[in-house]
Amino acid sequence: MRKVQMKQMKRRAEIIETVLPLLETVPFEELSVTEICKYADISVGTFYHYFTTKSDLLVGLLGLIDAYFINEGFPLLTSEDEAENLRLFAHHWALYVDTHGLERSRLISAAMPSEHYLNGVRREILDVLDDIFRRGQEKGQFLAPETPEKLTELFLLLIRGVCVDWSRRNGSYSVIERTGEVGALFLRSITPK
């Protein structure tokens, strides 16, 4: 990735982080770009330099998740047992959600769930999961006939679904435990008996 792109992504992340406390107190739908800019102490022009629409703030949250996984989660996915790598991925996904709270989870669930690209680049998080499923199929650890890309899509749908449900139920259960349960159920469906 070019230095300019990295700098732009960093600035976008800074703006999002600055605005998050506001988004935790005022429903996103009720905020105007002008209010967001005033809170973030940036001009409307600066906002539109980094975001095409107000909704891009939500998509930007996906970038924060990706940065977390690139720095914290991916280095841990080193097991020869690809099911273990998926368990760790799901655990760290839920840990991120739990650590960052209900409101951020609600905002993330409002972002486009089919978002495969950030800033015109395919999300690395998808490539890593595709590779885990591909290796698992090659090793005979996963017996599902679906493509690695399809398995990635289904796996993310399941763990995102837990996080959405958790946020809609105001955190009434452990998102970490429930994600582990759902992840284990998914893995039992694709691993040899």
PDB file of C-alpha atoms in Angstrom:
ATOM      1  CA  MET A   1       0.000   0.000   0.000  1.00  0.00           C
ATOM      2  CA  ARG A   2       1.348   3.417  -0.912  1.00  0.00           C
ATOM      3  CA  LYS A   3       2.395   5.911   1.731  1.00  0.00           C
ATOM      4  CA  VAL A   4      -0.323   8.391   0.664  1.00  0.00           C
ATOM      5  CA  GLN A   5      -3.040   5.731   1.004  1.00  0.00           C
ATOM      6  CA  MET A   6      -1.751   4.772   4.441  1.00  0.00           C
ATOM      7  CA  LYS A   7      -1.800   8.409   5.524  1.00  0.00           C
ATOM      8  CA  GLN A   8      -5.376   8.841   4.253  1.00  0.00           C
ATOM      9  CA  MET A   9      -6.523   5.670   6.001  1.00  0.00           C
ATOM     10  CA  LYS A  10      -4.893   6.859   9.222  1.00  0.00           C
ATOM     11  CA  ARG A  11      -6.635  10.230   9.000  1.00  0.00           C
ATOM     12  CA  ARG A  12      -9.990   8.568   8.273  1.00  0.00           C
ATOM     13  CA  ALA A  13      -9.511   6.350  11.336  1.00  0.00           C
ATOM     14  CA  GLU A  14      -8.650   9.403  13.464  1.00  0.00           C
ATOM     15  CA  ILE A  15     -11.839  11.176  12.367  1.00  0.00           C
ATOM     16  CA  ILE A  16     -13.943   8.087  13.062  1.00  0.00           C
ATOM     17  CA  GLU A  17     -12.388   7.633  16.509  1.00  0.00           C
ATOM     18  CA  THR A  18     -13.018  11.308  17.275  1.00  0.00           C
ATOM     19  CA  VAL A  19     -16.684  11.051  16.256  1.00  0.00           C
ATOM     20  CA  LEU A  20     -17.433   7.752  18.047  1.00  0.00           C
ATOM     21  CA  PRO A  21     -18.321   9.347  21.416  1.00  0.00           C
ATOM     22  CA  LEU A  22     -20.893  11.517  19.622  1.00  0.00           C
ATOM     23  CA  LEU A  23     -22.305   8.476  17.851  1.00  0.00           C
ATOM     24  CA  GLU A  24     -22.731   6.807  21.230  1.00  0.00           C
ATOM     25  CA  THR A  25     -25.015   9.592  22.439  1.00  0.00           C
ATOM     26  CA  VAL A  26     -26.945  10.633  19.314  1.00  0.00           C
ATOM     27  CA  PRO A  27     -28.523   8.139  16.893  1.00  0.00           C
ATOM     28  CA  PHE A  28     -26.548   8.083  13.648  1.00  0.00           C
ATOM     29  CA  GLU A  29     -29.649   8.710  11.532  1.00  0.00           C
ATOM     30  CA  GLU A  30     -30.312  11.975  13.391  1.00  0.00           C
ATOM     31  CA  LEU A  31     -26.842  13.432  12.858  1.00  0.00           C
ATOM     32  CA  SER A  32     -26.019  15.769  10.004  1.00  0.00           C
ATOM     33  CA  VAL A  33     -22.615  16.018   8.378  1.00  0.00           C
ATOM     34  CA  THR A  34     -22.403  19.571   9.721  1.00  0.00           C
ATOM     35  CA  GLU A  35     -22.923  18.338  13.298  1.00  0.00           C
ATOM     36  CA  ILE A  36     -20.329  15.600  12.803  1.00  0.00           C
ATOM     37  CA  CYS A  37     -17.837  18.154  11.474  1.00  0.00           C
ATOM     38  CA  LYS A  38     -18.474  20.552  14.327  1.00  0.00           C
ATOM     39  CA  TYR A  39     -17.932  17.783  16.881  1.00  0.00           C
ATOM     40  CA  ALA A  40     -14.766  16.550  15.119  1.00  0.00           C
ATOM     41  CA  ASP A  41     -13.515  20.115  14.654  1.00  0.00           C
ATOM     42  CA  ILE A  42     -13.052  19.669  10.915  1.00  0.00           C
ATOM     43  CA  SER A  43     -14.493  21.478   7.921  1.00  0.00           C
ATOM     44  CA  VAL A  44     -17.240  19.988   5.766  1.00  0.00           C
ATOM     45  CA  GLY A  45     -14.702  19.986   2.913  1.00  0.00           C
ATOM     46  CA  THR A  46     -12.320  17.905   4.996  1.00  0.00           C
ATOM     47  CA  PHE A  47     -15.119  15.482   5.806  1.00  0.00           C
ATOM     48  CA  TYR A  48     -15.931  15.017   2.124  1.00  0.00           C
ATOM     49  CA  HIS A  49     -12.250  14.634   1.297  1.00  0.00           C
ATOM     50  CA  TYR A  50     -12.153  11.484   3.428  1.00  0.00           C
ATOM     51  CA  PHE A  51     -15.771  10.271   3.182  1.00  0.00           C
ATOM     52  CA  THR A  52     -18.092  10.272   0.186  1.00  0.00           C
ATOM     53  CA  THR A  53     -21.227  10.105   2.333  1.00  0.00           C
ATOM     54  CA  LYS A  54     -22.166  10.132   5.992  1.00  0.00           C
ATOM     55  CA  SER A  55     -22.629   6.349   5.759  1.00  0.00           C
ATOM     56  CA  ASP A  56     -18.949   6.020   4.907  1.00  0.00           C
ATOM     57  CA  LEU A  57     -18.267   6.646   8.604  1.00  0.00           C
ATOM     58  CA  LEU A  58     -19.932   3.324   9.313  1.00  0.00           C
ATOM     59  CA  VAL A  59     -17.993   1.561   6.594  1.00  0.00           C
ATOM     60  CA  GLY A  60     -14.880   3.135   8.098  1.00  0.00           C
ATOM     61  CA  LEU A  61     -15.589   1.223  11.288  1.00  0.00           C
ATOM     62  CA  LEU A  62     -14.939  -1.928   9.278  1.00  0.00           C
ATOM     63  CA  GLY A  63     -11.500  -0.552   8.555  1.00  0.00           C
ATOM     64  CA  LEU A  64     -10.869  -0.237  12.281  1.00  0.00           C
ATOM     65  CA  ILE A  65     -11.807  -3.890  12.735  1.00  0.00           C
ATOM     66  CA  ASP A  66      -9.461  -4.854   9.931  1.00  0.00           C
ATOM     67  CA  ALA A  67      -6.601  -2.851  11.481  1.00  0.00           C
ATOM     68  CA  TYR A  68      -7.215  -4.605  14.807  1.00  0.00           C
ATOM     69  CA  PHE A  69      -7.065  -8.027  13.151  1.00  0.00           C
ATOM     70  CA  ILE A  70      -3.986  -7.208  11.086  1.00  0.00           C
ATOM     71  CA  ASN A  71      -2.117  -6.048  14.187  1.00  0.00           C
ATOM     72  CA  GLU A  72      -3.572  -8.238  16.942  1.00  0.00           C
ATOM     73  CA  GLY A  73      -5.472 -11.209  15.558  1.00  0.00           C
ATOM     74  CA  PHE A  74      -3.712 -12.447  12.426  1.00  0.00           C
ATOM     75  CA  PRO A  75      -0.332 -13.044  14.109  1.00  0.00           C
ATOM     76  CA  LEU A  76      -2.071 -15.590  16.373  1.00  0.00           C
ATOM     77  CA  LEU A  77      -3.524 -17.677  13.537  1.00  0.00           C
ATOM     78  CA  THR A  78      -0.556 -20.031  13.206  1.00  0.00           C
ATOM     79  CA  SER A  79      -1.972 -23.438  14.124  1.00  0.00           C
ATOM     80  CA  GLU A  80      -1.685 -26.368  11.720  1.00  0.00           C
ATOM     81  CA  ASP A  81      -5.272 -27.114  12.799  1.00  0.00           C
ATOM     82  CA  GLU A  82      -7.315 -24.735  10.639  1.00  0.00           C
ATOM     83  CA  ALA A  83     -10.398 -25.239  12.839  1.00  0.00           C
ATOM     84  CA  GLU A  84      -8.341 -23.864  15.730  1.00  0.00           C
ATOM     85  CA  ASN A  85      -7.422 -20.839  13.596  1.00  0.00           C
ATOM     86  CA  LEU A  86     -11.126 -20.226  12.949  1.00  0.00           C
ATOM     87  CA  ARG A  87     -11.928 -20.599  16.661  1.00  0.00           C
ATOM     88  CA  LEU A  88      -9.260 -18.011  17.452  1.00  0.00           C
ATOM     89  CA  PHE A  89     -10.557 -15.695  14.744  1.00  0.00           C
ATOM     90  CA  ALA A  90     -14.119 -15.907  16.096  1.00  0.00           C
ATOM     91  CA  HIS A  91     -12.884 -15.400  19.640  1.00  0.00           C
ATOM     92  CA  HIS A  92     -10.945 -12.282  18.705  1.00  0.00           C
ATOM     93  CA  TRP A  93     -13.892 -10.950  16.700  1.00  0.00           C
ATOM     94  CA  ALA A  94     -16.123 -11.287  19.758  1.00  0.00           C
ATOM     95  CA  LEU A  95     -13.421  -9.875  22.020  1.00  0.00           C
ATOM     96  CA  TYR A  96     -13.168  -6.796  19.778  1.00  0.00           C
ATOM     97  CA  VAL A  97     -16.950  -6.335  19.898  1.00  0.00           C
ATOM     98  CA  ASP A  98     -17.127  -6.864  23.654  1.00  0.00           C
ATOM     99  CA  THR A  99     -14.209  -4.525  24.340  1.00  0.00           C
ATOM    100  CA  HIS A 100     -15.570  -1.735  22.140  1.00  0.00           C
ATOM    101  CA  GLY A 101     -19.121  -1.924  23.448  1.00  0.00           C
ATOM    102  CA  LEU A 102     -22.725  -2.041  22.431  1.00  0.00           C
ATOM    103  CA  GLU A 103     -22.972   1.219  20.523  1.00  0.00           C
ATOM    104  CA  ARG A 104     -20.023   0.483  18.265  1.00  0.00           C
ATOM    105  CA  SER A 105     -21.489  -2.953  17.609  1.00  0.00           C
ATOM    106  CA  ARG A 106     -24.787  -1.324  16.660  1.00  0.00           C
ATOM    107  CA  LEU A 107     -22.991   1.054  14.323  1.00  0.00           C
ATOM    108  CA  ILE A 108     -20.992  -1.746  12.725  1.00  0.00           C
ATOM    109  CA  SER A 109     -24.184  -3.733  12.162  1.00  0.00           C
ATOM    110  CA  ALA A 110     -25.614  -0.696  10.371  1.00  0.00           C
ATOM    111  CA  ALA A 111     -22.671  -0.706   7.938  1.00  0.00           C
ATOM    112  CA  MET A 112     -23.107  -2.538   4.683  1.00  0.00           C
ATOM    113  CA  PRO A 113     -22.578  -6.228   5.578  1.00  0.00           C
ATOM    114  CA  SER A 114     -21.619  -7.097   2.020  1.00  0.00           C
ATOM    115  CA  GLU A 115     -18.749  -4.598   2.065  1.00  0.00           C
ATOM    116  CA  HIS A 116     -15.820  -6.563   0.609  1.00  0.00           C
ATOM    117  CA  TYR A 117     -13.710  -3.555  -0.282  1.00  0.00           C
ATOM    118  CA  LEU A 118     -12.383  -0.649   1.728  1.00  0.00           C
ATOM    119  CA  ASN A 119     -10.896   2.258  -0.185  1.00  0.00           C
ATOM    120  CA  GLY A 120     -11.030   0.194  -3.371  1.00  0.00           C
ATOM    121  CA  VAL A 121      -8.956  -2.654  -1.916  1.00  0.00           C
ATOM    122  CA  ARG A 122     -10.373  -6.091  -1.071  1.00  0.00           C
ATOM    123  CA  ARG A 123     -10.420  -6.479   2.686  1.00  0.00           C
ATOM    124  CA  GLU A 124      -7.468  -8.499   3.964  1.00  0.00           C
ATOM    125  CA  ILE A 125      -9.707 -10.066   6.569  1.00  0.00           C
ATOM    126  CA  LEU A 126     -11.545 -11.898   3.764  1.00  0.00           C
ATOM    127  CA  ASP A 127      -8.330 -13.127   2.166  1.00  0.00           C
ATOM    128  CA  VAL A 128      -7.065 -14.525   5.471  1.00  0.00           C
ATOM    129  CA  LEU A 129     -10.302 -16.427   6.083  1.00  0.00           C
ATOM    130  CA  ASP A 130     -10.369 -17.686   2.482  1.00  0.00           C
ATOM    131  CA  ASP A 131      -6.837 -19.026   2.999  1.00  0.00           C
ATOM    132  CA  ILE A 132      -7.782 -20.772   6.252  1.00  0.00           C
ATOM    133  CA  PHE A 133     -10.714 -22.508   4.578  1.00  0.00           C
ATOM    134  CA  ARG A 134      -8.622 -23.381   1.508  1.00  0.00           C
ATOM    135  CA  ARG A 135      -5.836 -24.902   3.621  1.00  0.00           C
ATOM    136  CA  GLY A 136      -8.398 -26.769   5.728  1.00  0.00           C
ATOM    137  CA  GLN A 137      -9.952 -28.288   2.616  1.00  0.00           C
ATOM    138  CA  GLU A 138      -6.542 -29.203   1.172  1.00  0.00           C
ATOM    139  CA  LYS A 139      -5.550 -30.914   4.447  1.00  0.00           C
ATOM    140  CA  GLY A 140      -8.882 -32.767   4.662  1.00  0.00           C
ATOM    141  CA  GLN A 141      -9.758 -30.906   7.861  1.00  0.00           C
ATOM    142  CA  PHE A 142     -12.871 -29.362   6.252  1.00  0.00           C
ATOM    143  CA  LEU A 143     -15.169 -31.514   4.169  1.00  0.00           C
ATOM    144  CA  ALA A 144     -17.624 -28.864   2.992  1.00  0.00           C
ATOM    145  CA  PRO A 145     -18.043 -28.824  -0.800  1.00  0.00           C
ATOM    146  CA  GLU A 146     -18.491 -25.029  -0.879  1.00  0.00           C
ATOM    147  CA  THR A 147     -15.682 -22.777  -2.080  1.00  0.00           C
ATOM    148  CA  PRO A 148     -13.426 -21.147   0.513  1.00  0.00           C
ATOM    149  CA  GLU A 149     -14.976 -17.797  -0.449  1.00  0.00           C
ATOM    150  CA  LYS A 150     -18.481 -19.112   0.237  1.00  0.00           C
ATOM    151  CA  LEU A 151     -17.392 -20.603   3.571  1.00  0.00           C
ATOM    152  CA  THR A 152     -15.838 -17.246   4.511  1.00  0.00           C
ATOM    153  CA  GLU A 153     -19.092 -15.487   3.689  1.00  0.00           C
ATOM    154  CA  LEU A 154     -21.158 -17.924   5.772  1.00  0.00           C
ATOM    155  CA  PHE A 155     -18.738 -17.905   8.702  1.00  0.00           C
ATOM    156  CA  LEU A 156     -18.703 -14.110   8.861  1.00  0.00           C
ATOM    157  CA  LEU A 157     -22.483 -14.012   8.554  1.00  0.00           C
ATOM    158  CA  LEU A 158     -22.781 -16.257  11.618  1.00  0.00           C
ATOM    159  CA  ILE A 159     -20.360 -14.412  13.864  1.00  0.00           C
ATOM    160  CA  ARG A 160     -21.645 -11.001  12.754  1.00  0.00           C
ATOM    161  CA  GLY A 161     -25.176 -12.225  13.459  1.00  0.00           C
ATOM    162  CA  VAL A 162     -24.250 -13.040  17.052  1.00  0.00           C
ATOM    163  CA  CYS A 163     -22.803  -9.556  17.484  1.00  0.00           C
ATOM    164  CA  VAL A 164     -25.887  -7.895  16.009  1.00  0.00           C
ATOM    165  CA  ASP A 165     -28.162  -9.965  18.246  1.00  0.00           C
ATOM    166  CA  TRP A 166     -25.992  -9.172  21.283  1.00  0.00           C
ATOM    167  CA  SER A 167     -26.180  -5.448  20.603  1.00  0.00           C
ATOM    168  CA  ARG A 168     -29.935  -5.539  20.007  1.00  0.00           C
ATOM    169  CA  ARG A 169     -30.389  -7.370  23.310  1.00  0.00           C
ATOM    170  CA  ASN A 170     -28.290  -4.720  25.079  1.00  0.00           C
ATOM    171  CA  GLY A 171     -25.504  -7.153  25.919  1.00  0.00           C
ATOM    172  CA  SER A 172     -27.757  -9.449  27.941  1.00  0.00           C
ATOM    173  CA  TYR A 173     -25.399 -12.401  27.416  1.00  0.00           C
ATOM    174  CA  SER A 174     -21.694 -12.983  26.859  1.00  0.00           C
ATOM    175  CA  VAL A 175     -20.946 -12.243  23.218  1.00  0.00           C
ATOM    176  CA  ILE A 176     -17.660 -14.105  23.595  1.00  0.00           C
ATOM    177  CA  GLU A 177     -19.315 -17.306  24.853  1.00  0.00           C
ATOM    178  CA  ARG A 178     -22.149 -17.173  22.296  1.00  0.00           C
ATOM    179  CA  THR A 179     -19.751 -16.556  19.408  1.00  0.00           C
ATOM    180  CA  GLY A 180     -17.747 -19.554  20.573  1.00  0.00           C
ATOM    181  CA  GLU A 181     -20.880 -21.705  20.648  1.00  0.00           C
ATOM    182  CA  VAL A 182     -22.012 -20.620  17.182  1.00  0.00           C
ATOM    183  CA  GLY A 183     -18.488 -21.004  15.793  1.00  0.00           C
ATOM    184  CA  ALA A 184     -18.232 -24.528  17.237  1.00  0.00           C
ATOM    185  CA  LEU A 185     -21.578 -25.459  15.696  1.00  0.00           C
ATOM    186  CA  PHE A 186     -20.399 -24.174  12.305  1.00  0.00           C
ATOM    187  CA  LEU A 187     -17.134 -26.105  12.590  1.00  0.00           C
ATOM    188  CA  ARG A 188     -18.935 -29.354  13.495  1.00  0.00           C
ATOM    189  CA  SER A 189     -20.901 -28.998  10.277  1.00  0.00           C
ATOM    190  CA  ILE A 190     -17.785 -28.902   8.078  1.00  0.00           C
ATOM    191  CA  THR A 191     -15.282 -31.146   9.891  1.00  0.00           C
ATOM    192  CA  PRO A 192     -14.976 -34.940   9.676  1.00  0.00           C
ATOM    193  CA  LYS A 193     -16.897 -36.816  12.340  1.00  0.00           C
TER     194      LYS A 193
END
